[in-house]
Short mmCIF file of N, CA and C in Angstrom, two decimals:
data_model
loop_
_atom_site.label_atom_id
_atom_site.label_comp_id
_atom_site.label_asym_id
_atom_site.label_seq_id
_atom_site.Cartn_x
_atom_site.Cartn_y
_atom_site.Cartn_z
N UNK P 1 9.18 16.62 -5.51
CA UNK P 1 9.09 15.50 -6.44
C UNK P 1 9.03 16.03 -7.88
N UNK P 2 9.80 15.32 -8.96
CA UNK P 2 9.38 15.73 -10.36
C UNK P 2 7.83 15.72 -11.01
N UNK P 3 7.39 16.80 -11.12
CA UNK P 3 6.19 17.01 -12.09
C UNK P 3 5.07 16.22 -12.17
N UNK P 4 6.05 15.08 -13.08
CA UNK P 4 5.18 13.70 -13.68
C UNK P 4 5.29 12.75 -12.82
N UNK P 5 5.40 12.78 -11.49
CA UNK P 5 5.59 11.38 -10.41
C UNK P 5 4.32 11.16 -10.41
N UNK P 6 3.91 9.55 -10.38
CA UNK P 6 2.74 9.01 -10.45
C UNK P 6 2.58 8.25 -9.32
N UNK P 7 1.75 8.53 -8.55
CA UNK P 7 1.19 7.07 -7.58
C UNK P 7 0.12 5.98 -7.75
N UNK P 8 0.17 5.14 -7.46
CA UNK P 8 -1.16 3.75 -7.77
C UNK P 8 -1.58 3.29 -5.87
N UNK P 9 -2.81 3.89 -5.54
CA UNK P 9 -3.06 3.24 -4.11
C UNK P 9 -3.96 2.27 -4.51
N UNK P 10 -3.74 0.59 -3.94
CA UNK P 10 -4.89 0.03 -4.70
C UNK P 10 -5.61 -0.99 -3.28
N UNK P 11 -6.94 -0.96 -3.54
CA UNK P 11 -7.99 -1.09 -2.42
C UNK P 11 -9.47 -1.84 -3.05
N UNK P 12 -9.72 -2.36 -1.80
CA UNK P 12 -10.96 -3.00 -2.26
C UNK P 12 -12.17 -2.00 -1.80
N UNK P 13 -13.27 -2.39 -2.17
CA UNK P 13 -14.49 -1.25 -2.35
C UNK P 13 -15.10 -1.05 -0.78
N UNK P 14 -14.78 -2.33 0.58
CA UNK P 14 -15.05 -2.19 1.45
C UNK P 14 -13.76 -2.46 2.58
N UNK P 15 -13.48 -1.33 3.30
CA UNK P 15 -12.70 -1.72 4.56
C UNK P 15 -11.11 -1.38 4.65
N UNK P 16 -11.17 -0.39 3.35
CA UNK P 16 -9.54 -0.11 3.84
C UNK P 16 -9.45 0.83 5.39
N UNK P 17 -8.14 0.99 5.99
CA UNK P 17 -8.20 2.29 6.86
C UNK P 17 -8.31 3.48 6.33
N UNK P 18 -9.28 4.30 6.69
CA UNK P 18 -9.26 5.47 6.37
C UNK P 18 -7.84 6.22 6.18
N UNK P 19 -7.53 6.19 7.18
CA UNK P 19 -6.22 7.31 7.43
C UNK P 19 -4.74 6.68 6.80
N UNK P 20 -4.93 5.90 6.67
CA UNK P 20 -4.01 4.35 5.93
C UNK P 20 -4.35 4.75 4.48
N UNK P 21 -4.80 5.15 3.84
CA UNK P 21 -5.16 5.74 2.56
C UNK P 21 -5.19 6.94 1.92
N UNK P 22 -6.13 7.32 2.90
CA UNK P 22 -6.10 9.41 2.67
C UNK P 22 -5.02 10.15 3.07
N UNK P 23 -4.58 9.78 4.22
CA UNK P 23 -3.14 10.14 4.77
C UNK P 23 -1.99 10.91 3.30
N UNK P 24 -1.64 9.00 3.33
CA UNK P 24 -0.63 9.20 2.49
C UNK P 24 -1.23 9.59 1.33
N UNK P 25 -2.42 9.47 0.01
CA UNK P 25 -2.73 9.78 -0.99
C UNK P 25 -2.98 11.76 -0.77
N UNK P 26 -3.18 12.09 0.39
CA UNK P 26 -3.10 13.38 0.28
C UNK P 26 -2.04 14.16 0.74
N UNK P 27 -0.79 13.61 1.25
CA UNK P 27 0.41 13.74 1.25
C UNK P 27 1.56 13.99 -0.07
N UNK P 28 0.91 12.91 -0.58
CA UNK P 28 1.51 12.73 -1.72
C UNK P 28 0.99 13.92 -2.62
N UNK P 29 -0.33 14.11 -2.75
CA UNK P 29 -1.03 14.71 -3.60
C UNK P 29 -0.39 16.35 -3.19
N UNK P 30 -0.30 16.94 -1.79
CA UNK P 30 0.30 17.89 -1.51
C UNK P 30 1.67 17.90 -1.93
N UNK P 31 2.62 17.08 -2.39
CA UNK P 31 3.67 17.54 -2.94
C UNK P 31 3.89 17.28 -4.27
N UNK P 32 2.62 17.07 -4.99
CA UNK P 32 1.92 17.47 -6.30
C UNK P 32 2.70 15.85 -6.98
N UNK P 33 2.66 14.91 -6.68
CA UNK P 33 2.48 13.79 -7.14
C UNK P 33 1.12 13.54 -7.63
N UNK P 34 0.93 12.76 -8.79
CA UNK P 34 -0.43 12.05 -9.40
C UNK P 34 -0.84 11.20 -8.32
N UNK P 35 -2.18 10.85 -8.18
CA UNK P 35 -2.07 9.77 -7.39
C UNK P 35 -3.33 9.15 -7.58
N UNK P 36 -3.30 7.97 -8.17
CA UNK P 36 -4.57 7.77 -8.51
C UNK P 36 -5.05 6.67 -7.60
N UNK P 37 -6.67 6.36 -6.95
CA UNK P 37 -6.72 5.17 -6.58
C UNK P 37 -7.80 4.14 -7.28
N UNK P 38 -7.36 2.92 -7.52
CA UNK P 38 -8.06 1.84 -7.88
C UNK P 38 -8.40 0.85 -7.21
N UNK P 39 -9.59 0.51 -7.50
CA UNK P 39 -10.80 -0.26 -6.49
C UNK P 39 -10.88 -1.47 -7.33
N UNK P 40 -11.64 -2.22 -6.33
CA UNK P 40 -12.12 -3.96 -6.98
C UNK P 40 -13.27 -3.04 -8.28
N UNK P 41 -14.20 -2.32 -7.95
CA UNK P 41 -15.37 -2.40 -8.68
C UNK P 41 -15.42 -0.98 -9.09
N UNK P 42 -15.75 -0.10 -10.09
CA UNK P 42 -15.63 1.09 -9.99
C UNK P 42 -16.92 1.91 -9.07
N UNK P 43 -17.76 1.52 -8.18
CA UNK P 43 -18.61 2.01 -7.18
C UNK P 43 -17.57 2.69 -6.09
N UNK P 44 -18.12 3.38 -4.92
CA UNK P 44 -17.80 4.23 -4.20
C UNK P 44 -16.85 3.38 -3.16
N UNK P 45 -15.69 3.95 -2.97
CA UNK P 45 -15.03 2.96 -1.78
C UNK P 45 -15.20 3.17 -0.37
N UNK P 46 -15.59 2.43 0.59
CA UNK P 46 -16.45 2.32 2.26
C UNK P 46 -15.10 2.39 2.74
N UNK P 47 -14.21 3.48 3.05
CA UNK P 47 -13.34 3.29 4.07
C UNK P 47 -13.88 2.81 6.01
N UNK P 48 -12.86 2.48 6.87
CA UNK P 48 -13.29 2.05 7.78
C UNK P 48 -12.06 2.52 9.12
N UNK P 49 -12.61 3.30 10.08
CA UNK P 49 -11.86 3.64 10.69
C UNK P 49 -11.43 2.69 12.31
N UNK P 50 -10.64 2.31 12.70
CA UNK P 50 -10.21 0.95 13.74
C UNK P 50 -10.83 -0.17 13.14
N UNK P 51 -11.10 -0.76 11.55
CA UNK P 51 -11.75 -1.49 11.37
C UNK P 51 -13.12 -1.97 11.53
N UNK P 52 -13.96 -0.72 12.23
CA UNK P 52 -15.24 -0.85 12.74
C UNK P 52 -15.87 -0.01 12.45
N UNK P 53 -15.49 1.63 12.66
CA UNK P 53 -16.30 2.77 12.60
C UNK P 53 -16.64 3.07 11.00
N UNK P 54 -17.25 3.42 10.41
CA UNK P 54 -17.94 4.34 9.47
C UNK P 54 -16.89 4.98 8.91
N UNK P 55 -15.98 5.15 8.07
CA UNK P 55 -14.75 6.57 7.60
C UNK P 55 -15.58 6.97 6.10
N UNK P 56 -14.52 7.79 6.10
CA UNK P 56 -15.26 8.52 4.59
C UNK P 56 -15.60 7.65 3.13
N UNK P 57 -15.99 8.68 2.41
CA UNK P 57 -16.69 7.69 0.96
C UNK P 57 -15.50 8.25 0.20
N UNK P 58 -14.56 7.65 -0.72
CA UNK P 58 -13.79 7.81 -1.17
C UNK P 58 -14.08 7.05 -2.79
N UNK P 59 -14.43 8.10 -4.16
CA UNK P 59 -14.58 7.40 -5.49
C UNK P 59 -13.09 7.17 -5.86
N UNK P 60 -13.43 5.84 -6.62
CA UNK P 60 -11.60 5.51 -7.00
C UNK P 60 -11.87 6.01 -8.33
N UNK P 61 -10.51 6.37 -9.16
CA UNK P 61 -10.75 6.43 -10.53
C UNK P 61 -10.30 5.45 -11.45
N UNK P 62 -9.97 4.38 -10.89
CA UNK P 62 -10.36 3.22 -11.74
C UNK P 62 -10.41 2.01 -10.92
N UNK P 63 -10.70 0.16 -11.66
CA UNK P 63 -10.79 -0.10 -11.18
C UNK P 63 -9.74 -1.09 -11.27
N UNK P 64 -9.26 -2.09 -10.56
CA UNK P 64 -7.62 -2.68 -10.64
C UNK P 64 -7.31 -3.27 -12.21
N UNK P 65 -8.23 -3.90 -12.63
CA UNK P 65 -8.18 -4.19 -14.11
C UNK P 65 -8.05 -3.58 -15.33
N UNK P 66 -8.16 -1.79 -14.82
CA UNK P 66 -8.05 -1.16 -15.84
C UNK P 66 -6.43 0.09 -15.82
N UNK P 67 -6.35 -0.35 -14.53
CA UNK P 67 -4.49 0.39 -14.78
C UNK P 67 -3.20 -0.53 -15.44
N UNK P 68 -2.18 0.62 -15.53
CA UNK P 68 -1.54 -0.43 -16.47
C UNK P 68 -0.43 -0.15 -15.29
N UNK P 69 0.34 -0.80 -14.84
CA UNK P 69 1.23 -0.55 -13.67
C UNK P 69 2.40 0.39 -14.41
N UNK P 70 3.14 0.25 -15.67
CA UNK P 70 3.83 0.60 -16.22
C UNK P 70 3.94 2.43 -16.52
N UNK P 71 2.58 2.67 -16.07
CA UNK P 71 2.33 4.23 -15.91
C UNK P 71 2.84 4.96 -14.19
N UNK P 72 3.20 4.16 -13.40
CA UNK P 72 3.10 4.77 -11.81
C UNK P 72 4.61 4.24 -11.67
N UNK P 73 5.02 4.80 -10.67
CA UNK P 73 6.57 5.12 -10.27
C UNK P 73 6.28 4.80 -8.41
N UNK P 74 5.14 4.44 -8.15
CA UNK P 74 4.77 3.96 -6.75
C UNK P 74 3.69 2.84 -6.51
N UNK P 75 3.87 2.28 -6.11
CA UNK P 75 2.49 1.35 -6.01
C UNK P 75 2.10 1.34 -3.69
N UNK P 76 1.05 1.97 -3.42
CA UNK P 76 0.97 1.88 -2.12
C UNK P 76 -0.49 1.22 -1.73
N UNK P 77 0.10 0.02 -1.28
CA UNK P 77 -1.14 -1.06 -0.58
C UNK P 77 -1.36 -0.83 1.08
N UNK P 78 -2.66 0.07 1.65
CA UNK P 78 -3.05 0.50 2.51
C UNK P 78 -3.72 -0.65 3.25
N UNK P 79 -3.19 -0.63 4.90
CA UNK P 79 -4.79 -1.78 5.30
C UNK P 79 -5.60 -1.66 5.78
N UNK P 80 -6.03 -2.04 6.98
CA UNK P 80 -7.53 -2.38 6.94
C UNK P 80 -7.36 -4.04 6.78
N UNK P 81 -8.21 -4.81 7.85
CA UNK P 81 -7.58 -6.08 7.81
C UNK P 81 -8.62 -6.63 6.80
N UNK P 82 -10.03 -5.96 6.69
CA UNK P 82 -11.03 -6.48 5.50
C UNK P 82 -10.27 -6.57 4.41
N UNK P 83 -9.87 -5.11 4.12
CA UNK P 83 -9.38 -4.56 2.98
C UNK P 83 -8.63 -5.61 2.30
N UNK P 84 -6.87 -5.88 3.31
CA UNK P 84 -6.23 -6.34 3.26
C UNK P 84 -6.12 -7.70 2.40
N UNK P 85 -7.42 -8.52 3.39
CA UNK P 85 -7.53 -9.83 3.60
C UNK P 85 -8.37 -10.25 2.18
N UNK P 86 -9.29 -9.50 1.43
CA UNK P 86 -10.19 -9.41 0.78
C UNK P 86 -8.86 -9.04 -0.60
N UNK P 87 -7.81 -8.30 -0.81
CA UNK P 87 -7.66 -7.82 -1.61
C UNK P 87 -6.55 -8.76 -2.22
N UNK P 88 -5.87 -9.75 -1.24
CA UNK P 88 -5.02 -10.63 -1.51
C UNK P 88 -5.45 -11.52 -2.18
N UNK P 89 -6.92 -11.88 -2.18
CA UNK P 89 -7.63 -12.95 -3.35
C UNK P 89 -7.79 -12.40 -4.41
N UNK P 90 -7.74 -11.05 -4.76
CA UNK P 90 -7.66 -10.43 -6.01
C UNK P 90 -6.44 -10.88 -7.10
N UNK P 91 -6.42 -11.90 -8.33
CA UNK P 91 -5.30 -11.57 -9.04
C UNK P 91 -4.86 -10.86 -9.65
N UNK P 92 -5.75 -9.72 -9.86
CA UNK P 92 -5.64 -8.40 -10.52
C UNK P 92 -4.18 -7.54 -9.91
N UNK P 93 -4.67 -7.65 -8.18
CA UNK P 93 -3.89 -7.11 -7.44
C UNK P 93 -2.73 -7.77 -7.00
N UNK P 94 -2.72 -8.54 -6.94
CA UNK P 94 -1.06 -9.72 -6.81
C UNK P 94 -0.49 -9.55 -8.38
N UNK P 95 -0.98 -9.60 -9.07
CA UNK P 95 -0.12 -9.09 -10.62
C UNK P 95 0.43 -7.78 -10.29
N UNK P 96 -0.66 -6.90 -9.95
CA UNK P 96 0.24 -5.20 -9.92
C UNK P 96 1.82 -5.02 -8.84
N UNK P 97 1.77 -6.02 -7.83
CA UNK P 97 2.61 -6.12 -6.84
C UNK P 97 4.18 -6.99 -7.76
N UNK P 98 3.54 -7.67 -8.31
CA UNK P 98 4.48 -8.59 -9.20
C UNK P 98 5.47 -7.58 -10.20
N UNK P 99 4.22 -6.68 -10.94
CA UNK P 99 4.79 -6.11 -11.60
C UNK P 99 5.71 -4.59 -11.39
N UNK P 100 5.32 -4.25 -9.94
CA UNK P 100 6.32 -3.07 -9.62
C UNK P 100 7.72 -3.90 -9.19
N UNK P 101 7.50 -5.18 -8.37
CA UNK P 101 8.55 -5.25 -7.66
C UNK P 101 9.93 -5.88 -9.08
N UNK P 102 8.87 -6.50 -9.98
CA UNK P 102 9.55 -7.17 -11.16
C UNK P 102 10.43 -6.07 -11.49
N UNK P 103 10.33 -5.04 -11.39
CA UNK P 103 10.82 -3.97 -12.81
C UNK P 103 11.47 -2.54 -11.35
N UNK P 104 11.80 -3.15 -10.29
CA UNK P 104 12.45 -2.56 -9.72
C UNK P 104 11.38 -1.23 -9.24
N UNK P 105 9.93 -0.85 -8.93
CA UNK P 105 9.78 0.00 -8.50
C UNK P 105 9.27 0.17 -6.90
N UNK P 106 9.10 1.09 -6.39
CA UNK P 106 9.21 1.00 -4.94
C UNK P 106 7.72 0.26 -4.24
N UNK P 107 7.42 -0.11 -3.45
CA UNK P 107 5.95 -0.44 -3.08
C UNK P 107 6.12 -0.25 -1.35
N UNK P 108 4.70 0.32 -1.21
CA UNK P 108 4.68 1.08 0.37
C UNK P 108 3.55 0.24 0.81
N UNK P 109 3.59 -0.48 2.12
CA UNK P 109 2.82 -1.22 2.68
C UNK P 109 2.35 -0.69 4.13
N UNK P 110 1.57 -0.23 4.47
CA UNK P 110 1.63 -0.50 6.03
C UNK P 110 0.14 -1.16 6.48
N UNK P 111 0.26 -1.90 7.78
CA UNK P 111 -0.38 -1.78 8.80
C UNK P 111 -0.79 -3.61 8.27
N UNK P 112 -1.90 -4.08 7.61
CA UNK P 112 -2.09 -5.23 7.03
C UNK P 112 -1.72 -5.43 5.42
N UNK P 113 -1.24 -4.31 4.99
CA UNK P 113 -1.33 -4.20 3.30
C UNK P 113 -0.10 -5.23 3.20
N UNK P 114 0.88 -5.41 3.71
CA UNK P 114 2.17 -6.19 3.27
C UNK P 114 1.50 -8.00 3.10
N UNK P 115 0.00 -7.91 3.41
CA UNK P 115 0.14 -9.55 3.23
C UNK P 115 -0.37 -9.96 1.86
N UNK P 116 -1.00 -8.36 1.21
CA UNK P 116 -0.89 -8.59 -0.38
C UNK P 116 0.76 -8.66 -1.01
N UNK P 117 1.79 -8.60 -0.49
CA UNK P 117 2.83 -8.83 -0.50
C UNK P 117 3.27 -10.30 -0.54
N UNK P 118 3.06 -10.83 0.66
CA UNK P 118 2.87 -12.20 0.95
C UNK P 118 2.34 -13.50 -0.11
N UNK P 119 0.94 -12.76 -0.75
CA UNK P 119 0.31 -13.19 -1.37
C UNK P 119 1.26 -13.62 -2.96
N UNK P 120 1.61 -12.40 -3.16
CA UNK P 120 2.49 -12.16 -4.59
C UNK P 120 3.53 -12.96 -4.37
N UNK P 121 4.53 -13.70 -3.28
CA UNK P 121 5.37 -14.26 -3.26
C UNK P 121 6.68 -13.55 -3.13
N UNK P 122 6.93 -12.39 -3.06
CA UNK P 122 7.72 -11.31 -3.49
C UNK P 122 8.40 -10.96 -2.46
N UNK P 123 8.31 -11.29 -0.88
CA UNK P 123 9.01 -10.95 0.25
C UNK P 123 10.31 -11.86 1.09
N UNK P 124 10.31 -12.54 -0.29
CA UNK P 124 11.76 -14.12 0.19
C UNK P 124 12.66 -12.59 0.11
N UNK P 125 13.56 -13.10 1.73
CA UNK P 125 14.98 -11.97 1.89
C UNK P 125 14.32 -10.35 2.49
N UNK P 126 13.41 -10.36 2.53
CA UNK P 126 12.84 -8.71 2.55
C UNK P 126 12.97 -8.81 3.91
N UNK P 127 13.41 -7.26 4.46
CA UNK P 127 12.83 -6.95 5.52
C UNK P 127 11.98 -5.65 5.87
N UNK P 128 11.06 -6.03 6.97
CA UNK P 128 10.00 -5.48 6.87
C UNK P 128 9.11 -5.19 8.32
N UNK P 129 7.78 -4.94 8.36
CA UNK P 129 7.20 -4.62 9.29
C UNK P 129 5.71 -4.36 9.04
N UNK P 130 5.05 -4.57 9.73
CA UNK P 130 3.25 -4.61 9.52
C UNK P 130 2.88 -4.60 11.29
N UNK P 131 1.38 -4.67 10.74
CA UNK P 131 0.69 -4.75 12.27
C UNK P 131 1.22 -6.46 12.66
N UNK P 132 1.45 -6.32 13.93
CA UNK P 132 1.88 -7.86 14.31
C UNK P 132 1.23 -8.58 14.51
N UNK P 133 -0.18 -9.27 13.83
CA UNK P 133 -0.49 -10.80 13.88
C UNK P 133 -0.21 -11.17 12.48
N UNK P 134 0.32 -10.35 11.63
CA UNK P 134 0.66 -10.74 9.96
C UNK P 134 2.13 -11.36 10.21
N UNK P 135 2.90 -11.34 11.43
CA UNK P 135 3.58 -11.80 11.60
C UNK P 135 4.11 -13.05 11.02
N UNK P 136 3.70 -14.18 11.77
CA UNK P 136 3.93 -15.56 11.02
C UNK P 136 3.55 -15.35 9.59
N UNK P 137 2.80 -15.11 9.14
CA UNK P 137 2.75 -15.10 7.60
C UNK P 137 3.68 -14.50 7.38
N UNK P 138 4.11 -13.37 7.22
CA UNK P 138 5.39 -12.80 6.68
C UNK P 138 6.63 -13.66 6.56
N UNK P 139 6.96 -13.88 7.79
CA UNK P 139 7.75 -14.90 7.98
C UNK P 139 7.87 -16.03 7.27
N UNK P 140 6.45 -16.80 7.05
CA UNK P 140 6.49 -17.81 6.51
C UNK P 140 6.78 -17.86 4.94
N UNK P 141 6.86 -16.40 4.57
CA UNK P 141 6.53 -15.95 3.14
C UNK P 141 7.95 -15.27 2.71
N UNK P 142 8.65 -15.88 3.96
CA UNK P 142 10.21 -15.62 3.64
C UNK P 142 10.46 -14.06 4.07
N UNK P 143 10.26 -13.60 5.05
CA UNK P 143 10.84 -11.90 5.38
C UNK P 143 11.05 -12.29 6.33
N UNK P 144 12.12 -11.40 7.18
CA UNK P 144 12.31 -11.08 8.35
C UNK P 144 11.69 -9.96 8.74
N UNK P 145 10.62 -10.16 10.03
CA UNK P 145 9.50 -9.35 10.83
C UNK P 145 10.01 -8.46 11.50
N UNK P 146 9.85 -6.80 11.78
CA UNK P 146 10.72 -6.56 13.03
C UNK P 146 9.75 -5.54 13.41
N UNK P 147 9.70 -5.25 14.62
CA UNK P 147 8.28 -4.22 15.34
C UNK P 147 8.60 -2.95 15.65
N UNK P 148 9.33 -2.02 14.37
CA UNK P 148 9.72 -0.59 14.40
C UNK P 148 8.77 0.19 13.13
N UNK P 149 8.45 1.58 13.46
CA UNK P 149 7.55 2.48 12.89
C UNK P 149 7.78 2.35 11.47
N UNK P 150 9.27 2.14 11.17
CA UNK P 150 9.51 2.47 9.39
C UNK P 150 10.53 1.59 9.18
N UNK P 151 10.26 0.46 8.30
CA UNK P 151 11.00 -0.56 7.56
C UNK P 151 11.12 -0.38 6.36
N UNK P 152 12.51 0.28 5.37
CA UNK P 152 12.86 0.38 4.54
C UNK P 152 13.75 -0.72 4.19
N UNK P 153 13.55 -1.50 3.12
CA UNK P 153 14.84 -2.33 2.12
C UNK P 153 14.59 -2.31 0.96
N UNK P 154 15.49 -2.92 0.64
CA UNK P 154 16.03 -2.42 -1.05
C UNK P 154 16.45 -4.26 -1.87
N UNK P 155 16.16 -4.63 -0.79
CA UNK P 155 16.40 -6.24 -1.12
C UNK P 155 16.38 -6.85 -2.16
N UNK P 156 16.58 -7.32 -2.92
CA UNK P 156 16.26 -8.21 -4.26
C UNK P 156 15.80 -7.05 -5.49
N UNK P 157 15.89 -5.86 -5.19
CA UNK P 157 16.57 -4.71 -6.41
C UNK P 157 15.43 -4.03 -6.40
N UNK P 158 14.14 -3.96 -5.80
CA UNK P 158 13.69 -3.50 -5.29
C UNK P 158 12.98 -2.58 -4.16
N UNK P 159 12.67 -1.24 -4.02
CA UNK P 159 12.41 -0.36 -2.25
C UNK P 159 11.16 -0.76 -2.05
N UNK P 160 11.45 -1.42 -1.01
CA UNK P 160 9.96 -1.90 -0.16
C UNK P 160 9.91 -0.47 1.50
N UNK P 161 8.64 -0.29 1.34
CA UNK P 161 8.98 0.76 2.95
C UNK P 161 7.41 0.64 3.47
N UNK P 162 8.08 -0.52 4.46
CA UNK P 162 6.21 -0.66 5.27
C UNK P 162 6.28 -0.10 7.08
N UNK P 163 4.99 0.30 7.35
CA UNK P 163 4.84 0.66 8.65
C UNK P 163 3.77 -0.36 9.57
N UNK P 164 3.79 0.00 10.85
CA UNK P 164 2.77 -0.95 11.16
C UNK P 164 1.36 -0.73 11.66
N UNK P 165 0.96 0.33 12.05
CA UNK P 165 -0.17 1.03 11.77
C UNK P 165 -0.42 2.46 11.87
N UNK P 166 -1.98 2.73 11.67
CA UNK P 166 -1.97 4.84 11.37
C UNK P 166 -1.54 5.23 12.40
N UNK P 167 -0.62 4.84 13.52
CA UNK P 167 0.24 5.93 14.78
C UNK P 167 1.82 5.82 13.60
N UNK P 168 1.97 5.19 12.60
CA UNK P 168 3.06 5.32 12.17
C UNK P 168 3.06 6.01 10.80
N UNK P 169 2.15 6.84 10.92
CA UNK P 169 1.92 7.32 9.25
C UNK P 169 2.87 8.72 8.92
N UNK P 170 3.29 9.45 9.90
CA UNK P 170 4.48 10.23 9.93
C UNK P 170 5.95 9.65 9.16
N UNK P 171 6.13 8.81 9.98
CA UNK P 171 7.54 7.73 9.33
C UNK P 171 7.37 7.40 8.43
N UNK P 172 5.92 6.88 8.11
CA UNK P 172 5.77 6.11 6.39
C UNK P 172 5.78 6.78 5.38
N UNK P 173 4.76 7.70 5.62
CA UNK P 173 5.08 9.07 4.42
C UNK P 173 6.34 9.65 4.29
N UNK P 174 6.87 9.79 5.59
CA UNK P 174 8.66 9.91 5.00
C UNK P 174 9.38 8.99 4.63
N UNK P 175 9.25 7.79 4.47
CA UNK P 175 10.04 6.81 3.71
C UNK P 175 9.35 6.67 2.51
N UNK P 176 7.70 7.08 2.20
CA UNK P 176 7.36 7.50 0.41
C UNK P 176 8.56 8.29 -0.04
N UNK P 177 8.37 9.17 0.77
CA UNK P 177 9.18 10.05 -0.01
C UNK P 177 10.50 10.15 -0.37
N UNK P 178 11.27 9.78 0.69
CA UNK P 178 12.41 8.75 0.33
C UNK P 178 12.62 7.75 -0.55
N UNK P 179 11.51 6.93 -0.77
CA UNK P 179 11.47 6.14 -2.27
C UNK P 179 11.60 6.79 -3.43
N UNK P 180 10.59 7.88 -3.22
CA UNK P 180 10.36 8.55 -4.46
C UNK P 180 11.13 8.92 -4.95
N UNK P 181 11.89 10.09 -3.97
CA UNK P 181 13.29 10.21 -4.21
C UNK P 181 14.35 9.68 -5.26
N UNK P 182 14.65 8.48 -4.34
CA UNK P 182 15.71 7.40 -4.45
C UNK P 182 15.11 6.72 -5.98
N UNK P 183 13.85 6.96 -6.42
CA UNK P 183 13.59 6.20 -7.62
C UNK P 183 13.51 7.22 -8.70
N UNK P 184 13.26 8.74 -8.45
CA UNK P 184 13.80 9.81 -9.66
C UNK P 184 14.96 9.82 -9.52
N UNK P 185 16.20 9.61 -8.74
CA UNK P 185 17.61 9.94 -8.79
C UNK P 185 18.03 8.72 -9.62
N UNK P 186 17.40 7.63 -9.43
CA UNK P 186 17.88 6.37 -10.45
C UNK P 186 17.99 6.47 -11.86
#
């Protein structure tokens, strides 16, 4: 990746997936991408592993109100159905989704994160993939649903690349990177 590639993972303070987060933010971070993550609150973020267990303490370095989207070249919404479900009432965070997909930059969803997608209005024509009870919502929110490891489109001038949960975090991190790619060659 070039140098200055920036990432934005953005999460609420309780219940993302662990591995849905750290995964890819230390993936990324190993092929020396920025990667910063931002929280509802600037306190410590409670990851959560199958949505139940205890996962690690993860500090964000900022909190959604204080990034400017116009600095990151990625925006990746991790889930966790708390996370997820909790982060879609955020307008902080439906603006940041607005504003990558507005201006053509890539956004990486997996597992429940695509229904902050949903939320933003932004998935009319998309196709895509999540954990399957986000199903009907997707759908209803205008995407076509389909139940494979790595859903890449480019739909409406924007790279969307979602997975459907942490057994698919292999494929997803390779379609980051494929974005990333595909968005320094632009």
């Amino acid at each position: 990746m070039p140098h200055d590639t920036k990432a934005l993972a953005i999460v609420t303070n309780y219940g993302v997936e662990q591995d849905e987060l750290l995964v890819p933010v230390r993936h990324l971070r190993d092929d020396g991408v920025h990667v910063d993550i931002a929280a509802v609150e600037p306190e410590d973020i409670r990851t959560l592993v199958h949505d139940k267990e205890p996962g690690e303490t993860v500090r964000p370095m900022h909190t959604l109100s204080e990034v400017d989207p116009a600095d990151y070249d990625l925006l990746l919404s991790p889930g966790g159905t708390v996370n997820a479900d909790t982060l879609r009432l955020r307008g902080e965070a439906v603006e940041l989704v607005r504003a990558f997909s507005g201006t053509g930059r890539p956004i990486a969803a997996i597992c429940h994160g695509p229904w902050l997608l949903a939320e933003a209005g932004v998935l009319d024509g998309k196709r895509l993939t999540s954990f399957p009870s986000l199903r009907t919502d997707l759908v209803n929110a205008g995407a076509e649903w389909t139940d494979e490891p790595l859903v890449e489109d480019d739909a409406g001038g924007w790279h969307l690349v979602t997975s459907r949960n942490p057994g698919d975090l292999g494929p997803f991190t390779q379609g980051i990177d494929a974005a990333l790619r595909g968005a320094a060659a632009a």
